[in-house]
């Protein structure tokens, strides 16, 4: 009997334990649902429900705007009540001109209140739209040895913590133009754990955008939009908001980028993204870059570009001004000219190649080359300047080449700091005239990132 009693007591203890566990799990589930950041929250200033995470993002990026809204609203009621307050506090009625001034002031203040509320509504709507991108579907690229180019079908929200995303929407010609620069940085995108999702509005395909079957099979950066109709509709909604605020062309290329956390870090309309700046700021490498990384295997024509690239770096590190002049084409690069026209200073090559100014002893690795057309080519490399600090130990470089006769001549050379731990603080652009430097200015923020126009 004692053994039976022990078993009964043991079962009671287990049953009580099971009940407690059940209660704890219910509590956890309840807490989890209570902390759902996407749950809509009613916003008094826009008089509608807003995603909770959209409000959090907006408030973190626009800390002064709610204060302005409250000040304008308080000022409106204060000015309206001023005639009554004057009689109650001062014991005498406000004069007719004073009453008229207070009424005019209250109307003006209320107009400013409505303006700020309208701006808040537009920005919150834009943030919500971009956050809704998490439900769009893509097919990720398979490894290079797979028979099929694309494999797993996932929502963008499933890529958080794994991939950064750049999505572009446009016609065949717009995507073809934008994909040239993206293809030039294809291996850098792979090193940054980033994927590019092109969305055609006219049914065009990767072949129409300039990618060969061989290139598509060998690259790991290009993803495929799944349910293209949903993507096009999503971009159409984004364009409508952009057209209303900026008057941009509804048929122009439109793009946005998402960080590892799923937040938008940049967007633009009309012009394709300037990818080297985005790489330096938002798409940094996920691993430490090595001086021993080999260049990508290439064709005979690519080797001619690499030979020209080696000649450029030999002249740069040795200070050979004559050789540097022979490397460049005589054409002036638009990217350098726009800085000079904007008031920037250019340092001539003679000054750049002097002792103490040139990067003597600099190493390069991981070269890649894209022959974009019979006349234009791009090359990229990772630079390792001598005696560089840890935060700026590596630079990403891109060169644009023009074919002149049988030789490739350098049209533009650009570098930007590129390392896993720090954002780029500036970029350097060079052509036949010399080099101009651009430093990072204060970010102009709207719906969650830097606006890339």
Tab-separated table of C-alpha atoms in Angstrom, residues 60-62 123 263-267 277-278 280-282 284 423-426 439-453:
chain	number	residue	atom	x	y	z
A	60	UNK	CA	13.400	57.695	-34.262
A	61	UNK	CA	14.102	59.563	-37.507
A	62	UNK	CA	11.911	62.642	-36.946
A	123	UNK	CA	5.989	59.883	-44.427
A	263	UNK	CA	14.587	48.388	-42.915
A	264	UNK	CA	14.932	50.613	-45.951
A	265	UNK	CA	18.355	52.264	-46.178
A	266	UNK	CA	17.938	54.113	-49.485
A	267	UNK	CA	15.659	54.558	-52.475
A	277	UNK	CA	28.535	54.673	-52.551
A	278	UNK	CA	25.833	52.265	-51.395
A	280	UNK	CA	30.570	51.767	-48.822
A	281	UNK	CA	27.645	52.919	-46.692
A	282	UNK	CA	25.164	50.071	-46.457
A	284	UNK	CA	29.785	46.389	-46.487
A	423	UNK	CA	30.793	53.040	-42.899
A	424	UNK	CA	32.645	54.968	-45.567
A	425	UNK	CA	33.363	58.578	-44.651
A	426	UNK	CA	34.078	59.720	-48.206
A	439	UNK	CA	33.212	63.545	-47.777
A	440	UNK	CA	30.069	62.246	-46.178
A	441	UNK	CA	27.486	64.925	-45.367
A	442	UNK	CA	24.626	64.707	-42.913
A	443	UNK	CA	22.068	62.157	-44.074
A	444	UNK	CA	18.810	63.555	-45.427
A	445	UNK	CA	16.350	61.102	-43.935
A	446	UNK	CA	12.724	60.465	-44.683
A	447	UNK	CA	11.046	57.110	-44.504
A	448	UNK	CA	13.895	55.101	-43.077
A	449	UNK	CA	17.094	55.795	-44.894
A	450	UNK	CA	19.157	58.053	-47.066
A	451	UNK	CA	17.295	59.276	-50.114
A	452	UNK	CA	19.308	58.266	-53.164
A	453	UNK	CA	18.388	60.401	-56.109
